[in-house]
């Protein structure tokens, strides 16, 4: 059990650094608030063990930043994040919906034409 908690802590630190780099690359004003929101979502996700393929982790961290921006009422959408990192929105949408369903976030899913 100690090794599992050490692994969770290691992943949290490693992913937090990547989150910070993602947020710094955006042109938003409230970077600290968005970072703390995204970090909180990351912490929640790691403890609820949302399973993703290893090659989709970066996409997932982008989704966390997107949701944090939405919570802070920053007008960015998935297309903006996809364009910023040269990732197709079609790759981001399934991960986004998986996250929303896992954590029962209805406001994003109900307002989507992809439901």
Short mmCIF file of N, CA, C and O in Angstrom, two decimals, residues 14-113:
data_model
loop_
_atom_site.label_atom_id
_atom_site.label_comp_id
_atom_site.label_asym_id
_atom_site.label_seq_id
_atom_site.Cartn_x
_atom_site.Cartn_y
_atom_site.Cartn_z
N UNK A 14 4.54 14.77 -11.18
CA UNK A 14 4.94 14.76 -12.59
C UNK A 14 3.85 15.39 -13.46
O UNK A 14 4.14 16.25 -14.30
N UNK A 15 2.62 15.02 -13.24
CA UNK A 15 1.52 15.55 -14.05
C UNK A 15 1.26 17.02 -13.73
O UNK A 15 0.85 17.78 -14.60
N UNK A 16 1.50 17.43 -12.49
CA UNK A 16 1.32 18.84 -12.13
C UNK A 16 2.28 19.72 -12.91
O UNK A 16 1.93 20.83 -13.31
N UNK A 17 3.49 19.25 -13.12
CA UNK A 17 4.46 20.01 -13.90
C UNK A 17 4.00 20.17 -15.35
O UNK A 17 4.15 21.24 -15.94
N UNK A 18 3.45 19.11 -15.90
CA UNK A 18 2.95 19.17 -17.27
C UNK A 18 1.75 20.11 -17.35
O UNK A 18 1.62 20.90 -18.30
N UNK A 19 0.86 20.05 -16.34
CA UNK A 19 -0.27 20.97 -16.30
C UNK A 19 0.20 22.42 -16.32
O UNK A 19 -0.36 23.25 -17.04
N UNK A 20 1.22 22.70 -15.54
CA UNK A 20 1.75 24.06 -15.48
C UNK A 20 2.27 24.50 -16.84
O UNK A 20 2.02 25.63 -17.27
N UNK A 21 2.96 23.60 -17.55
CA UNK A 21 3.47 23.94 -18.88
C UNK A 21 2.34 24.19 -19.87
O UNK A 21 2.42 25.08 -20.71
N UNK A 22 1.27 23.39 -19.77
CA UNK A 22 0.12 23.58 -20.66
C UNK A 22 -0.49 24.94 -20.42
O UNK A 22 -0.77 25.70 -21.35
N UNK A 23 -0.71 25.29 -19.16
CA UNK A 23 -1.36 26.55 -18.82
C UNK A 23 -0.48 27.74 -19.20
O UNK A 23 -0.97 28.77 -19.67
N UNK A 24 0.82 27.61 -19.00
CA UNK A 24 1.72 28.71 -19.36
C UNK A 24 1.73 28.98 -20.86
O UNK A 24 1.97 30.10 -21.30
N UNK A 25 1.44 27.96 -21.66
CA UNK A 25 1.44 28.14 -23.11
C UNK A 25 0.18 28.86 -23.59
O UNK A 25 0.19 29.45 -24.66
N UNK A 26 -0.88 28.85 -22.78
CA UNK A 26 -2.11 29.55 -23.18
C UNK A 26 -1.96 31.04 -22.93
O UNK A 26 -1.06 31.47 -22.22
N UNK A 27 -2.88 31.80 -23.48
CA UNK A 27 -2.82 33.26 -23.34
C UNK A 27 -3.86 33.77 -22.33
O UNK A 27 -4.40 34.85 -22.50
N UNK A 28 -4.12 32.99 -21.29
CA UNK A 28 -5.13 33.41 -20.31
C UNK A 28 -4.50 34.26 -19.22
O UNK A 28 -3.30 34.18 -18.96
N UNK A 29 -5.34 35.05 -18.56
CA UNK A 29 -4.85 35.97 -17.54
C UNK A 29 -4.72 35.30 -16.18
O UNK A 29 -3.72 35.45 -15.50
N UNK A 30 -5.71 34.54 -15.78
CA UNK A 30 -5.76 33.96 -14.43
C UNK A 30 -5.11 32.59 -14.39
O UNK A 30 -5.73 31.58 -14.06
N UNK A 31 -3.83 32.54 -14.69
CA UNK A 31 -3.13 31.27 -14.79
C UNK A 31 -3.07 30.52 -13.45
O UNK A 31 -3.22 29.32 -13.41
N UNK A 32 -2.87 31.24 -12.34
CA UNK A 32 -2.77 30.58 -11.03
C UNK A 32 -4.08 29.91 -10.63
O UNK A 32 -4.09 28.80 -10.12
N UNK A 33 -5.20 30.59 -10.87
CA UNK A 33 -6.50 30.01 -10.51
C UNK A 33 -6.81 28.80 -11.38
O UNK A 33 -7.31 27.79 -10.89
N UNK A 34 -6.52 28.91 -12.65
CA UNK A 34 -6.76 27.78 -13.56
C UNK A 34 -5.87 26.61 -13.17
O UNK A 34 -6.30 25.46 -13.15
N UNK A 35 -4.61 26.89 -12.84
CA UNK A 35 -3.69 25.83 -12.43
C UNK A 35 -4.17 25.13 -11.16
O UNK A 35 -4.16 23.90 -11.08
N UNK A 36 -4.63 25.89 -10.19
CA UNK A 36 -5.09 25.26 -8.94
C UNK A 36 -6.35 24.44 -9.18
O UNK A 36 -6.51 23.36 -8.61
N UNK A 37 -7.25 24.92 -10.05
CA UNK A 37 -8.45 24.14 -10.41
C UNK A 37 -8.05 22.84 -11.11
O UNK A 37 -8.57 21.78 -10.78
N UNK A 38 -7.17 22.94 -12.08
CA UNK A 38 -6.75 21.76 -12.84
C UNK A 38 -6.02 20.77 -11.95
O UNK A 38 -6.20 19.55 -12.06
N UNK A 39 -5.22 21.27 -11.03
CA UNK A 39 -4.50 20.41 -10.10
C UNK A 39 -5.47 19.68 -9.17
O UNK A 39 -5.30 18.50 -8.88
N UNK A 40 -6.50 20.37 -8.73
CA UNK A 40 -7.52 19.74 -7.90
C UNK A 40 -8.24 18.63 -8.67
O UNK A 40 -8.46 17.54 -8.16
N UNK A 41 -8.60 18.91 -9.94
CA UNK A 41 -9.23 17.89 -10.77
C UNK A 41 -8.31 16.69 -10.98
O UNK A 41 -8.75 15.54 -10.97
N UNK A 42 -7.03 16.97 -11.15
CA UNK A 42 -6.05 15.90 -11.30
C UNK A 42 -6.00 15.03 -10.05
O UNK A 42 -6.00 13.81 -10.12
N UNK A 43 -5.99 15.66 -8.90
CA UNK A 43 -5.95 14.95 -7.63
C UNK A 43 -7.19 14.05 -7.50
O UNK A 43 -7.09 12.89 -7.11
N UNK A 44 -8.36 14.60 -7.83
CA UNK A 44 -9.60 13.83 -7.78
C UNK A 44 -9.54 12.63 -8.73
O UNK A 44 -9.96 11.53 -8.39
N UNK A 45 -9.01 12.86 -9.90
CA UNK A 45 -8.96 11.81 -10.92
C UNK A 45 -8.01 10.69 -10.54
O UNK A 45 -8.33 9.52 -10.72
N UNK A 46 -6.86 11.04 -10.00
CA UNK A 46 -5.89 10.01 -9.62
C UNK A 46 -6.45 9.13 -8.52
O UNK A 46 -6.30 7.92 -8.54
N UNK A 47 -7.17 9.72 -7.59
CA UNK A 47 -7.73 8.92 -6.50
C UNK A 47 -8.96 8.12 -6.91
O UNK A 47 -9.30 7.14 -6.26
N UNK A 48 -9.62 8.50 -7.97
CA UNK A 48 -10.77 7.73 -8.47
C UNK A 48 -10.34 6.74 -9.54
O UNK A 48 -11.17 6.03 -10.09
N UNK A 49 -9.09 6.71 -9.85
CA UNK A 49 -8.46 5.79 -10.81
C UNK A 49 -9.21 5.70 -12.13
O UNK A 49 -9.71 4.66 -12.52
N UNK A 50 -9.25 6.81 -12.82
CA UNK A 50 -9.77 6.84 -14.19
C UNK A 50 -8.70 6.24 -15.09
O UNK A 50 -7.56 6.70 -15.09
N UNK A 51 -9.04 5.20 -15.81
CA UNK A 51 -8.03 4.51 -16.62
C UNK A 51 -7.99 5.09 -18.03
O UNK A 51 -9.02 5.26 -18.67
N UNK A 52 -6.80 5.39 -18.47
CA UNK A 52 -6.56 5.90 -19.81
C UNK A 52 -5.32 5.24 -20.37
O UNK A 52 -4.41 4.89 -19.62
N UNK A 53 -5.27 5.06 -21.69
CA UNK A 53 -4.02 4.56 -22.27
C UNK A 53 -2.89 5.57 -22.04
O UNK A 53 -3.14 6.78 -21.96
N UNK A 54 -1.69 5.07 -21.94
CA UNK A 54 -0.55 5.93 -21.63
C UNK A 54 -0.38 7.05 -22.65
O UNK A 54 -0.04 8.18 -22.30
N UNK A 55 -0.66 6.78 -23.92
CA UNK A 55 -0.44 7.80 -24.96
C UNK A 55 -1.53 8.88 -24.94
O UNK A 55 -1.44 9.84 -25.69
N UNK A 56 -2.53 8.75 -24.09
CA UNK A 56 -3.60 9.76 -24.00
C UNK A 56 -3.50 10.63 -22.75
O UNK A 56 -4.37 11.44 -22.48
N UNK A 57 -2.46 10.45 -21.96
CA UNK A 57 -2.32 11.21 -20.71
C UNK A 57 -2.21 12.71 -21.00
O UNK A 57 -2.86 13.52 -20.34
N UNK A 58 -1.42 13.10 -21.99
CA UNK A 58 -1.27 14.52 -22.31
C UNK A 58 -2.61 15.11 -22.76
O UNK A 58 -2.97 16.22 -22.36
N UNK A 59 -3.36 14.34 -23.55
CA UNK A 59 -4.68 14.78 -23.98
C UNK A 59 -5.58 14.99 -22.76
O UNK A 59 -6.33 15.97 -22.68
N UNK A 60 -5.49 14.07 -21.81
CA UNK A 60 -6.30 14.17 -20.60
C UNK A 60 -5.93 15.42 -19.78
O UNK A 60 -6.81 16.11 -19.27
N UNK A 61 -4.66 15.73 -19.69
CA UNK A 61 -4.24 16.93 -18.95
C UNK A 61 -4.74 18.19 -19.65
O UNK A 61 -5.10 19.17 -18.99
N UNK A 62 -4.80 18.18 -20.96
CA UNK A 62 -5.38 19.30 -21.70
C UNK A 62 -6.86 19.44 -21.35
O UNK A 62 -7.36 20.55 -21.15
N UNK A 63 -7.56 18.32 -21.25
CA UNK A 63 -8.99 18.33 -20.88
C UNK A 63 -9.16 18.93 -19.49
O UNK A 63 -10.08 19.73 -19.26
N UNK A 64 -8.29 18.58 -18.56
CA UNK A 64 -8.37 19.15 -17.21
C UNK A 64 -8.20 20.67 -17.25
O UNK A 64 -8.92 21.40 -16.56
N UNK A 65 -7.26 21.14 -18.05
CA UNK A 65 -7.07 22.59 -18.19
C UNK A 65 -8.29 23.24 -18.82
O UNK A 65 -8.71 24.33 -18.40
N UNK A 66 -8.89 22.58 -19.80
CA UNK A 66 -10.09 23.10 -20.44
C UNK A 66 -11.23 23.23 -19.43
O UNK A 66 -11.90 24.26 -19.35
N UNK A 67 -11.44 22.20 -18.62
CA UNK A 67 -12.52 22.23 -17.62
C UNK A 67 -12.24 23.30 -16.58
O UNK A 67 -13.15 24.01 -16.14
N UNK A 68 -10.98 23.44 -16.18
CA UNK A 68 -10.62 24.49 -15.21
C UNK A 68 -10.91 25.87 -15.81
O UNK A 68 -11.40 26.77 -15.11
N UNK A 69 -10.63 26.06 -17.08
CA UNK A 69 -10.94 27.34 -17.73
C UNK A 69 -12.44 27.58 -17.76
O UNK A 69 -12.91 28.71 -17.53
N UNK A 70 -13.21 26.54 -18.03
CA UNK A 70 -14.67 26.68 -18.03
C UNK A 70 -15.18 27.04 -16.64
O UNK A 70 -16.09 27.87 -16.51
N UNK A 71 -14.61 26.44 -15.61
CA UNK A 71 -15.02 26.76 -14.24
C UNK A 71 -14.70 28.21 -13.88
O UNK A 71 -15.41 28.83 -13.09
N UNK A 72 -13.65 28.74 -14.47
CA UNK A 72 -13.26 30.13 -14.22
C UNK A 72 -13.91 31.10 -15.21
O UNK A 72 -13.57 32.27 -15.25
N UNK A 73 -14.80 30.57 -16.05
CA UNK A 73 -15.52 31.37 -17.05
C UNK A 73 -14.59 32.03 -18.07
O UNK A 73 -14.81 33.15 -18.51
N UNK A 74 -13.53 31.32 -18.41
CA UNK A 74 -12.59 31.79 -19.43
C UNK A 74 -13.06 31.24 -20.78
O UNK A 74 -13.23 30.02 -20.92
N UNK A 75 -13.28 32.10 -21.75
CA UNK A 75 -13.90 31.66 -23.01
C UNK A 75 -12.94 30.96 -23.96
O UNK A 75 -12.58 31.47 -25.02
N UNK A 76 -12.51 29.78 -23.58
CA UNK A 76 -11.71 28.93 -24.47
C UNK A 76 -12.50 27.66 -24.73
O UNK A 76 -13.28 27.23 -23.89
N UNK A 77 -12.30 27.06 -25.88
CA UNK A 77 -12.96 25.79 -26.16
C UNK A 77 -11.93 24.74 -26.52
O UNK A 77 -10.73 25.01 -26.58
N UNK A 78 -12.40 23.51 -26.72
CA UNK A 78 -11.47 22.43 -27.02
C UNK A 78 -10.69 22.67 -28.31
O UNK A 78 -9.54 22.28 -28.42
N UNK A 79 -11.32 23.33 -29.25
CA UNK A 79 -10.62 23.63 -30.50
C UNK A 79 -9.40 24.52 -30.24
O UNK A 79 -8.34 24.31 -30.84
N UNK A 80 -9.54 25.49 -29.34
CA UNK A 80 -8.41 26.37 -29.01
C UNK A 80 -7.24 25.58 -28.44
O UNK A 80 -6.09 25.79 -28.82
N UNK A 81 -7.55 24.66 -27.52
CA UNK A 81 -6.49 23.84 -26.93
C UNK A 81 -5.90 22.89 -27.96
O UNK A 81 -4.68 22.69 -28.01
N UNK A 82 -6.75 22.31 -28.80
CA UNK A 82 -6.26 21.42 -29.83
C UNK A 82 -5.35 22.13 -30.81
O UNK A 82 -4.29 21.62 -31.19
N UNK A 83 -5.74 23.34 -31.22
CA UNK A 83 -4.93 24.12 -32.16
C UNK A 83 -3.60 24.53 -31.52
O UNK A 83 -2.56 24.51 -32.16
N UNK A 84 -3.65 24.87 -30.23
CA UNK A 84 -2.45 25.30 -29.52
C UNK A 84 -1.39 24.20 -29.47
O UNK A 84 -0.20 24.46 -29.55
N UNK A 85 -1.86 22.94 -29.34
CA UNK A 85 -0.93 21.82 -29.22
C UNK A 85 -0.94 20.89 -30.43
O UNK A 85 -0.42 19.78 -30.36
N UNK A 86 -1.54 21.34 -31.53
CA UNK A 86 -1.61 20.56 -32.78
C UNK A 86 -2.21 19.17 -32.56
O UNK A 86 -1.66 18.16 -32.99
N UNK A 87 -3.33 19.15 -31.86
CA UNK A 87 -4.06 17.91 -31.60
C UNK A 87 -5.46 18.07 -32.16
O UNK A 87 -6.10 19.10 -31.95
N UNK A 88 -5.95 17.06 -32.83
CA UNK A 88 -7.29 17.12 -33.39
C UNK A 88 -8.33 17.12 -32.26
O UNK A 88 -8.20 16.39 -31.27
N UNK A 89 -9.37 17.91 -32.45
CA UNK A 89 -10.46 17.94 -31.47
C UNK A 89 -11.13 16.57 -31.40
O UNK A 89 -11.61 16.17 -30.34
N UNK A 90 -11.11 15.85 -32.50
CA UNK A 90 -11.72 14.52 -32.52
C UNK A 90 -10.97 13.54 -31.62
O UNK A 90 -11.54 12.51 -31.23
N UNK A 91 -9.74 13.82 -31.29
CA UNK A 91 -9.00 13.00 -30.33
C UNK A 91 -9.32 13.42 -28.89
O UNK A 91 -9.24 12.61 -27.98
N UNK A 92 -9.65 14.69 -28.69
CA UNK A 92 -9.92 15.20 -27.34
C UNK A 92 -11.34 14.91 -26.86
O UNK A 92 -11.55 14.67 -25.68
N UNK A 93 -12.30 14.91 -27.76
CA UNK A 93 -13.71 14.78 -27.38
C UNK A 93 -14.00 13.47 -26.64
O UNK A 93 -14.66 13.51 -25.60
N UNK A 94 -13.55 12.30 -27.10
CA UNK A 94 -13.88 11.07 -26.35
C UNK A 94 -13.31 11.07 -24.93
O UNK A 94 -13.97 10.60 -24.00
N UNK A 95 -12.13 11.63 -24.75
CA UNK A 95 -11.54 11.70 -23.40
C UNK A 95 -12.34 12.66 -22.53
O UNK A 95 -12.59 12.39 -21.36
N UNK A 96 -12.76 13.75 -23.13
CA UNK A 96 -13.57 14.72 -22.40
C UNK A 96 -14.87 14.09 -21.92
O UNK A 96 -15.26 14.22 -20.76
N UNK A 97 -15.56 13.37 -22.80
CA UNK A 97 -16.82 12.74 -22.41
C UNK A 97 -16.62 11.63 -21.39
O UNK A 97 -17.44 11.43 -20.50
N UNK A 98 -15.52 10.91 -21.50
CA UNK A 98 -15.23 9.86 -20.52
C UNK A 98 -15.05 10.49 -19.13
O UNK A 98 -15.56 9.98 -18.14
N UNK A 99 -14.34 11.61 -19.08
CA UNK A 99 -14.15 12.30 -17.81
C UNK A 99 -15.49 12.80 -17.26
O UNK A 99 -15.79 12.64 -16.08
N UNK A 100 -16.30 13.41 -18.12
CA UNK A 100 -17.59 13.95 -17.68
C UNK A 100 -18.52 12.86 -17.18
O UNK A 100 -19.21 13.04 -16.18
N UNK A 101 -18.51 11.73 -17.83
CA UNK A 101 -19.37 10.63 -17.39
C UNK A 101 -18.86 10.02 -16.08
O UNK A 101 -19.66 9.68 -15.21
N UNK A 102 -17.56 9.90 -15.95
CA UNK A 102 -16.98 9.31 -14.73
C UNK A 102 -17.30 10.17 -13.51
O UNK A 102 -17.60 9.65 -12.44
N UNK A 103 -17.25 11.49 -13.67
CA UNK A 103 -17.48 12.38 -12.54
C UNK A 103 -18.85 13.03 -12.57
O UNK A 103 -19.10 13.99 -11.85
N UNK A 104 -19.73 12.51 -13.42
CA UNK A 104 -21.12 12.96 -13.48
C UNK A 104 -21.24 14.47 -13.68
O UNK A 104 -22.00 15.14 -12.99
N UNK A 105 -20.47 14.98 -14.60
CA UNK A 105 -20.54 16.40 -14.94
C UNK A 105 -21.54 16.54 -16.07
O UNK A 105 -21.24 16.27 -17.22
N UNK A 106 -22.74 16.94 -15.74
CA UNK A 106 -23.83 16.97 -16.72
C UNK A 106 -23.89 18.25 -17.53
O UNK A 106 -24.31 18.24 -18.67
N UNK A 107 -23.48 19.37 -16.96
CA UNK A 107 -23.66 20.63 -17.69
C UNK A 107 -22.90 20.67 -19.00
O UNK A 107 -23.34 21.27 -19.97
N UNK A 108 -21.74 20.00 -19.08
CA UNK A 108 -21.00 19.98 -20.33
C UNK A 108 -21.64 19.01 -21.33
O UNK A 108 -21.75 19.32 -22.50
N UNK A 109 -22.06 17.85 -20.84
CA UNK A 109 -22.62 16.84 -21.73
C UNK A 109 -23.99 17.27 -22.25
O UNK A 109 -24.28 17.14 -23.43
N UNK A 110 -24.83 17.82 -21.39
CA UNK A 110 -26.18 18.21 -21.81
C UNK A 110 -26.15 19.36 -22.82
O UNK A 110 -27.03 19.45 -23.67
N UNK A 111 -25.16 20.22 -22.74
CA UNK A 111 -25.07 21.36 -23.65
C UNK A 111 -24.31 21.02 -24.93
O UNK A 111 -24.01 21.89 -25.71
N UNK A 112 -24.01 19.76 -25.13
CA UNK A 112 -23.20 19.38 -26.28
C UNK A 112 -24.05 18.77 -27.37
O UNK A 112 -24.99 18.03 -27.11
N UNK A 113 -23.69 19.05 -28.60
CA UNK A 113 -24.38 18.41 -29.71
C UNK A 113 -23.83 17.01 -29.98
O UNK A 113 -24.33 16.30 -30.81
#
